[in-house]
XYZ file of N, CA and C in Angstrom:
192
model
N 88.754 117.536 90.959
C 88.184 116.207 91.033
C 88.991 115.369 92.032
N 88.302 114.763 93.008
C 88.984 113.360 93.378
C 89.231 112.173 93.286
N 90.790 112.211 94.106
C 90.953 110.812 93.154
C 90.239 109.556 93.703
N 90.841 108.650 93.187
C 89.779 107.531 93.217
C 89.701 107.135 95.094
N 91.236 106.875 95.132
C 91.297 106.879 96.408
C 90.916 107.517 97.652
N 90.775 108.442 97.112
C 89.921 109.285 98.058
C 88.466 108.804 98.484
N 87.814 109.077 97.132
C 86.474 109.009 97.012
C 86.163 107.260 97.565
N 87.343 106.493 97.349
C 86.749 105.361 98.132
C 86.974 105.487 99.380
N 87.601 105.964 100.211
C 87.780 106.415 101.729
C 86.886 107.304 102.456
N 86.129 107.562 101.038
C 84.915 108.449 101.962
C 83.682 107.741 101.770
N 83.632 106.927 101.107
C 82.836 106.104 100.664
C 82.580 104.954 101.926
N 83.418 104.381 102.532
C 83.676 103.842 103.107
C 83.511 104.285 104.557
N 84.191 105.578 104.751
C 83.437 106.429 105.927
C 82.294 106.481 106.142
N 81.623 106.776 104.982
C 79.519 107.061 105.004
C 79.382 105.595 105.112
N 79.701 104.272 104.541
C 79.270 103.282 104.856
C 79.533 102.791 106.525
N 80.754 103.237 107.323
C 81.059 102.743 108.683
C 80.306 103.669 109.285
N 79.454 105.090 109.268
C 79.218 105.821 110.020
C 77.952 106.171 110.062
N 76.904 105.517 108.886
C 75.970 105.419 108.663
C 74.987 104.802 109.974
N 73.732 104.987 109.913
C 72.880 104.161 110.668
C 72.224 102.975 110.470
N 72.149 103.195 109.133
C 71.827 102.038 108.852
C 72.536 100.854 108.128
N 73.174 99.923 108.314
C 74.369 98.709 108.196
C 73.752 98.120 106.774
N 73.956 98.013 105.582
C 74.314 96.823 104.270
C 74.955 95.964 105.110
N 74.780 94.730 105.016
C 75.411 93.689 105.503
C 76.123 92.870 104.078
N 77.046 92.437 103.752
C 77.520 91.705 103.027
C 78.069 90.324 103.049
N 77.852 89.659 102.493
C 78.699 88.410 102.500
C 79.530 88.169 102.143
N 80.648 87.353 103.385
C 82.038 87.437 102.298
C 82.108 85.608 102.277
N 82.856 84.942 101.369
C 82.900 83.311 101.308
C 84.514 83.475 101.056
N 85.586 82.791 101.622
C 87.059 83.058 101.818
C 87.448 81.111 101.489
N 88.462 80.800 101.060
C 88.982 79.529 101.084
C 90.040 79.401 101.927
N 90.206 79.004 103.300
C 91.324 79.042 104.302
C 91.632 77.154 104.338
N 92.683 77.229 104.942
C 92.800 75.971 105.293
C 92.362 75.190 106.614
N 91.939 74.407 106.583
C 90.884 74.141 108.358
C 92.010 73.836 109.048
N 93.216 73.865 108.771
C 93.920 73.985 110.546
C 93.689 75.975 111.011
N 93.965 76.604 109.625
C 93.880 77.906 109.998
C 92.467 78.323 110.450
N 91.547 77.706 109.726
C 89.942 78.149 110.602
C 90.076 77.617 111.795
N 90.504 76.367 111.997
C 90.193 75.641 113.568
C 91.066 76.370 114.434
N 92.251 77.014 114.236
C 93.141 77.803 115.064
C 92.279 78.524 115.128
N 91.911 79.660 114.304
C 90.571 81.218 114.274
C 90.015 80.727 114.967
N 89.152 79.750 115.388
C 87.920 79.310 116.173
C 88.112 78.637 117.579
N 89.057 78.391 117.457
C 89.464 77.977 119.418
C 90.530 79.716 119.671
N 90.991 80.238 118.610
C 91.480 81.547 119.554
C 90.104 82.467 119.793
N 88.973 82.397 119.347
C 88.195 83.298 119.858
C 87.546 82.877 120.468
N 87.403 81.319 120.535
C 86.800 80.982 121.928
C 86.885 81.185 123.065
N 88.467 80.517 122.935
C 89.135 81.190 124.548
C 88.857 82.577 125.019
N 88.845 83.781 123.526
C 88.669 84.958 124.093
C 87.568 85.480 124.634
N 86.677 84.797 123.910
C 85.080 84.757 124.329
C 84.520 85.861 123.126
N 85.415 86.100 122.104
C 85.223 86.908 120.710
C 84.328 86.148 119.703
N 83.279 86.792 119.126
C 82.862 86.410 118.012
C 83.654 86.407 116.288
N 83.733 85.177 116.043
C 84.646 85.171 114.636
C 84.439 86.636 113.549
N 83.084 86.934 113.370
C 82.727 87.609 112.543
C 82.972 89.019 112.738
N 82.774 89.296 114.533
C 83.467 90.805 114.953
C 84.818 90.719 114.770
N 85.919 89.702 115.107
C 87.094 89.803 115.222
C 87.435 90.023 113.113
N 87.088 89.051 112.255
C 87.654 89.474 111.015
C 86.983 90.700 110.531
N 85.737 91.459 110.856
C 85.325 92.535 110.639
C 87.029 93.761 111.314
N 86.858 93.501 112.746
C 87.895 94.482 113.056
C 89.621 94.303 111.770
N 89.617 92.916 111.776
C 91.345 92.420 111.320
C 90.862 93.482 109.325
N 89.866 93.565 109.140
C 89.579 93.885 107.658
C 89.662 95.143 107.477
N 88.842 96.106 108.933
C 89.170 97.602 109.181
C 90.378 97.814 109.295
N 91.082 97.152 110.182
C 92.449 97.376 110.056
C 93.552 97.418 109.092
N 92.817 96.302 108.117
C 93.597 96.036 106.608
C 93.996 97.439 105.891
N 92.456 98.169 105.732
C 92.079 98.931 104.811
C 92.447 100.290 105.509
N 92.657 100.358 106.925
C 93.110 101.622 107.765
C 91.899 102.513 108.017
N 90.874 101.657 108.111
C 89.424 102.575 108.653
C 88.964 102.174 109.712
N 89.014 103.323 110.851
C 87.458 103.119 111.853
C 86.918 103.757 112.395
């Protein structure tokens, strides 16, 4: 049997590698100097907020 951890890492694989995308919603409580920083650094970069914390979240979890 596998362990849990596993089975969520593969879980997670079939969800990133899939064709077809679940979209989810996430709602977070930050502080608005820290959103307004997030939102003029991806301006300048010319990055979308939602691709950039999608990537910072893959990275969290060590998947891509």
């Amino acid at each position: 049997m596998l362990s849990n951890r596993i089975q969520t890492e593969m879980y997670l694989e079939n969800l990133l590698n899939s064709s077809k995308k679940v979209v989810k919603r996430l709602n977070a409580n930050i502080s608005e100097y820290l959103h307004d920083s997030f939102r003029v650094k991806c301006q300048e970069k010319k990055l979308d907020m939602q691709e950039v914390l999608e990537e910072m979240i893959c990275d969290y979890i060590k998947i891509k």
